[in-house]
PDB file of C-alpha atoms in Angstrom:
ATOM      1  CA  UNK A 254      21.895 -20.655  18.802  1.00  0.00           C
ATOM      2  CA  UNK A 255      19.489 -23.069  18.094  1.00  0.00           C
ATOM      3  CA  UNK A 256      15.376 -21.625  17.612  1.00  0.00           C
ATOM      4  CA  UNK A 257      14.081 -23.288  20.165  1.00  0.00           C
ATOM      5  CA  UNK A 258      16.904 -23.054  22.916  1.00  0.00           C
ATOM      6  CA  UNK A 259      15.717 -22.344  26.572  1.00  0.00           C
ATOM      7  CA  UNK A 260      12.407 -22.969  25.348  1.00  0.00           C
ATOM      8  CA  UNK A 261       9.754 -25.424  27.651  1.00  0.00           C
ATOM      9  CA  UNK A 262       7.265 -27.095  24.672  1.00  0.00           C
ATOM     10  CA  UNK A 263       4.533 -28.687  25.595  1.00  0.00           C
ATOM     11  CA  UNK A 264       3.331 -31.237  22.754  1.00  0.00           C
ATOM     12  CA  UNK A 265       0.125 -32.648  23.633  1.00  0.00           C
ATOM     13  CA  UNK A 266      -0.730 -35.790  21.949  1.00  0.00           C
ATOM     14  CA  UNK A 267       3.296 -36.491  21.888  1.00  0.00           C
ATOM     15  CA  UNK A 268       3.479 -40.103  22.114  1.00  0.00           C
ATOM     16  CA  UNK A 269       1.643 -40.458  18.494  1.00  0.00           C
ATOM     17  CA  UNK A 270       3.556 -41.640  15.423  1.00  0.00           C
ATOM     18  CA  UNK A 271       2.996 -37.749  14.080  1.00  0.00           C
ATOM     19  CA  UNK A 272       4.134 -36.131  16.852  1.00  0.00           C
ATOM     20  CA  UNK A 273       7.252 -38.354  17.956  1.00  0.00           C
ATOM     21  CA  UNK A 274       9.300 -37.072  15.467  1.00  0.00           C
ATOM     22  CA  UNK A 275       8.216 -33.649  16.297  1.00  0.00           C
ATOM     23  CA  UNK A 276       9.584 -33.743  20.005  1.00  0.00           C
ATOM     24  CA  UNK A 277      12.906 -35.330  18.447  1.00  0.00           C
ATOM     25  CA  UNK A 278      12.987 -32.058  16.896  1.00  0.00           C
ATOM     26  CA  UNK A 279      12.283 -30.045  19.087  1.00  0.00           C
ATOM     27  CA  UNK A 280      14.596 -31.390  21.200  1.00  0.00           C
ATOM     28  CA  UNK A 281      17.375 -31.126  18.168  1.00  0.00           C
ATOM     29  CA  UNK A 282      16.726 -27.386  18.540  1.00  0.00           C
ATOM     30  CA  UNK A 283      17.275 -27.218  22.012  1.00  0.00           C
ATOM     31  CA  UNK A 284      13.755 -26.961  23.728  1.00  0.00           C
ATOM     32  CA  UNK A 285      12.691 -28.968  26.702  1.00  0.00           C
ATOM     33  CA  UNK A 286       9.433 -31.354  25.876  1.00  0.00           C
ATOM     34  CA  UNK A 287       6.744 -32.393  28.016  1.00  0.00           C
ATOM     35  CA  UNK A 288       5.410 -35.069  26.170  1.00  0.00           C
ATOM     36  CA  UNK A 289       1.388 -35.624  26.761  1.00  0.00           C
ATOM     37  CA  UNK A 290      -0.727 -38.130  25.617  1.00  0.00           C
ATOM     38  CA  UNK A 291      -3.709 -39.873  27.015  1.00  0.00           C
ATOM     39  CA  UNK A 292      -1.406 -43.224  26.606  1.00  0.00           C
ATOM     40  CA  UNK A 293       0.276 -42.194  29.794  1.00  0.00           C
ATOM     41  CA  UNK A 294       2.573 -45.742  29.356  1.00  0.00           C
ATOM     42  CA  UNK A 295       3.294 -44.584  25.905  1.00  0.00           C
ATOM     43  CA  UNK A 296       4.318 -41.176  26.926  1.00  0.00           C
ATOM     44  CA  UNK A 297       6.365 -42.339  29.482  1.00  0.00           C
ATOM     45  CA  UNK A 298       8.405 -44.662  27.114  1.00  0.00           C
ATOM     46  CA  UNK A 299       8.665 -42.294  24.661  1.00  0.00           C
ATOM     47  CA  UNK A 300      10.110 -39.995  27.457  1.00  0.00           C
ATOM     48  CA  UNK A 301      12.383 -42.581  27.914  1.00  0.00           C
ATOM     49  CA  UNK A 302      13.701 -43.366  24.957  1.00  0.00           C
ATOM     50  CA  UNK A 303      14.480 -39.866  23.526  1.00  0.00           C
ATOM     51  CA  UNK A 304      16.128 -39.193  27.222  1.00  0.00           C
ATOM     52  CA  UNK A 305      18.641 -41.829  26.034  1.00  0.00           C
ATOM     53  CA  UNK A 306      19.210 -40.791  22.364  1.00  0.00           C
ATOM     54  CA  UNK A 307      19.533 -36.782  23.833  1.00  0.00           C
ATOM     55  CA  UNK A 308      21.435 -37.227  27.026  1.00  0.00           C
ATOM     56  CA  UNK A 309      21.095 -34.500  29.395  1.00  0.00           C
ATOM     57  CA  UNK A 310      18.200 -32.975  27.500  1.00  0.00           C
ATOM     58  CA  UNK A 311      14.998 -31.894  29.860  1.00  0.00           C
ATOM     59  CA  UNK A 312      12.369 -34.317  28.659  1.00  0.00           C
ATOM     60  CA  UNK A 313       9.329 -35.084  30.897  1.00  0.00           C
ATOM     61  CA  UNK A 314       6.056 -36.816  30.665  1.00  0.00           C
ATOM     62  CA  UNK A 315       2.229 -36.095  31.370  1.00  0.00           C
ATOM     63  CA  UNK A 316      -1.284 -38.044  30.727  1.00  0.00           C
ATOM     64  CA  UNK A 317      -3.127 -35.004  29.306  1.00  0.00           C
ATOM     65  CA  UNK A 318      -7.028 -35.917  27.985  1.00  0.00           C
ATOM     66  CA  UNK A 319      -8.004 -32.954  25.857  1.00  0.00           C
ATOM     67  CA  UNK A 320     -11.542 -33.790  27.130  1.00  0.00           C
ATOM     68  CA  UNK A 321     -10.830 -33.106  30.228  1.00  0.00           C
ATOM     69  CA  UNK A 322     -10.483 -29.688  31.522  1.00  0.00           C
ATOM     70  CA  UNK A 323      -8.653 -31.056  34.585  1.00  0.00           C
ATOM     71  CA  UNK A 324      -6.353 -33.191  32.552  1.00  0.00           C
ATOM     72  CA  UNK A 325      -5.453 -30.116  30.284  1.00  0.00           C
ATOM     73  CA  UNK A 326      -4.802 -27.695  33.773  1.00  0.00           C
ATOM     74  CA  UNK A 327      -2.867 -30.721  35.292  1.00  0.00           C
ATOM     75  CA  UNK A 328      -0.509 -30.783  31.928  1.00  0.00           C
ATOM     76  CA  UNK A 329      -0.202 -27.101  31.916  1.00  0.00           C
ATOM     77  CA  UNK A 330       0.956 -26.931  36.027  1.00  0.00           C
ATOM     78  CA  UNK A 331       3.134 -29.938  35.427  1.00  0.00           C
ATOM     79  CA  UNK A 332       5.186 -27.931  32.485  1.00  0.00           C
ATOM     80  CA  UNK A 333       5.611 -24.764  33.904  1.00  0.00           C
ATOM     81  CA  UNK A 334       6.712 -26.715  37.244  1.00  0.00           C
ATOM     82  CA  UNK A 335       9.007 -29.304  35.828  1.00  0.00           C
ATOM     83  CA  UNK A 336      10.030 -27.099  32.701  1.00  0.00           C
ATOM     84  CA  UNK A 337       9.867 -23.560  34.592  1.00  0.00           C
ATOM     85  CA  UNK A 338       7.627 -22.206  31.845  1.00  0.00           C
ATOM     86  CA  UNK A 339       5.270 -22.968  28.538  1.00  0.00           C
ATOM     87  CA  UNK A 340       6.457 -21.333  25.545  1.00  0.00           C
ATOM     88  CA  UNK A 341       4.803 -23.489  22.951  1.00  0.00           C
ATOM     89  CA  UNK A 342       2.084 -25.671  22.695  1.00  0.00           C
ATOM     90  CA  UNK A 343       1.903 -28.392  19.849  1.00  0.00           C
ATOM     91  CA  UNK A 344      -1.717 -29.452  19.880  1.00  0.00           C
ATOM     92  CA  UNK A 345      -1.725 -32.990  18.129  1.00  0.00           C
ATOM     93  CA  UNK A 346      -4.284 -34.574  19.466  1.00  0.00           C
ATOM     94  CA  UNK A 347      -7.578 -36.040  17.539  1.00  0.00           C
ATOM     95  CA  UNK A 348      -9.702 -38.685  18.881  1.00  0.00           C
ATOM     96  CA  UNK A 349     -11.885 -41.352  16.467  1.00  0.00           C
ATOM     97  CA  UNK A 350     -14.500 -43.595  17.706  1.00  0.00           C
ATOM     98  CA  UNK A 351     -13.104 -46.318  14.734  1.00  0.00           C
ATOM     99  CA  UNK A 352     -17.065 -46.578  13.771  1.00  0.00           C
ATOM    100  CA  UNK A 353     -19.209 -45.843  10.253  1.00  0.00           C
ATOM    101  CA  UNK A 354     -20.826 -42.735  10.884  1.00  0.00           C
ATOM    102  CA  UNK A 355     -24.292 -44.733  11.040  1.00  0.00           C
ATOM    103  CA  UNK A 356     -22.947 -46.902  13.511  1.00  0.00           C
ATOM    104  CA  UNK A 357     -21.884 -43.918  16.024  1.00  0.00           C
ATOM    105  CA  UNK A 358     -24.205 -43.194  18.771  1.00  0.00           C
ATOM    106  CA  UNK A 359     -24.897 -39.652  20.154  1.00  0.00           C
ATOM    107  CA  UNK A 360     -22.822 -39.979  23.347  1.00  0.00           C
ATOM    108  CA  UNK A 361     -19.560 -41.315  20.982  1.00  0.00           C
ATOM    109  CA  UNK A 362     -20.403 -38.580  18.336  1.00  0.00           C
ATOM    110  CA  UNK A 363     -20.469 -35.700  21.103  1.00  0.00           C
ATOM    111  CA  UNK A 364     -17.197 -36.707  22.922  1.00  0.00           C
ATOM    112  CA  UNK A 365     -15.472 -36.908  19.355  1.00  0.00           C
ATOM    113  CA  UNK A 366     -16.667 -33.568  18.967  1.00  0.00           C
ATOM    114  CA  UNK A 367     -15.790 -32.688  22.615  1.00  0.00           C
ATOM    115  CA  UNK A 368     -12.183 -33.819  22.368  1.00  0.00           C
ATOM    116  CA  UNK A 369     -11.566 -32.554  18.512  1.00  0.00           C
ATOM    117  CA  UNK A 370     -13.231 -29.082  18.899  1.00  0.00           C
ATOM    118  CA  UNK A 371     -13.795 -28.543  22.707  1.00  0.00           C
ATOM    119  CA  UNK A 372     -10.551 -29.693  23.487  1.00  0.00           C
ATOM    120  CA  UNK A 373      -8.655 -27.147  21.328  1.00  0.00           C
ATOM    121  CA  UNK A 374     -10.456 -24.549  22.802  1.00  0.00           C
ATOM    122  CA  UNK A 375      -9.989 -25.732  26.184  1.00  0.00           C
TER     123      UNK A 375
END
């Protein structure tokens, strides 16, 4: 039996380049993924191409923004719907302005900080 068999996993952040490889594995051990991301295209076609490499496997996709405390309940309802549960949750999700730190402003400092620490708690 594999350790993750009958198991709903919800991997927030899914679509990265990080976290890719971690739903492939998942679904190698026999959970079902929700893959979330705030790239809701990218999660989609990520979706779609591990539906095709694991036939018959239950993948499914979300936009989940870890700022956003609707976002993060919307994810959560959508897993335990389509999934019929939430067993794990792979939180891979970080969010960079792309700016030198003297070039950030307040508002792009706090949401980093909102999405990074907020967000986990959330």
């Amino acid at each position: 039996m594999s350790k993750f068999a009958g198991k709903a996993v919800l991997l927030a952040g899914g679509a990265g380049y990080l976290t890719t490889p971690v739903c492939r594995q998942m679904l190698t051990e026999g959970a079902a993924i929700m893959i979330a991301d705030i790239k809701e295209d990218r999660a989609a076609a990520v979706a779609r191409e591990l539906s095709m490499a694991f036939p018959g496997a239950r993948i499914a996709s979300v936009m989940l923004d870890t700022g956003d405390e609707n976002s993060i309940r919307n994810a959560v309802q959508k897993t335990v719907r389509d999934l019929g549960g939430l067993h794990v949750l792979v939180n891979a999700t970080y969010y960079s302005v792309g700016k030198l730190v003297e070039e950030i402003s307040m508002e792009e400092f706090d949401k980093a900080l909102h999405v990074n620490v907020y967000g986990s708690f959330s």
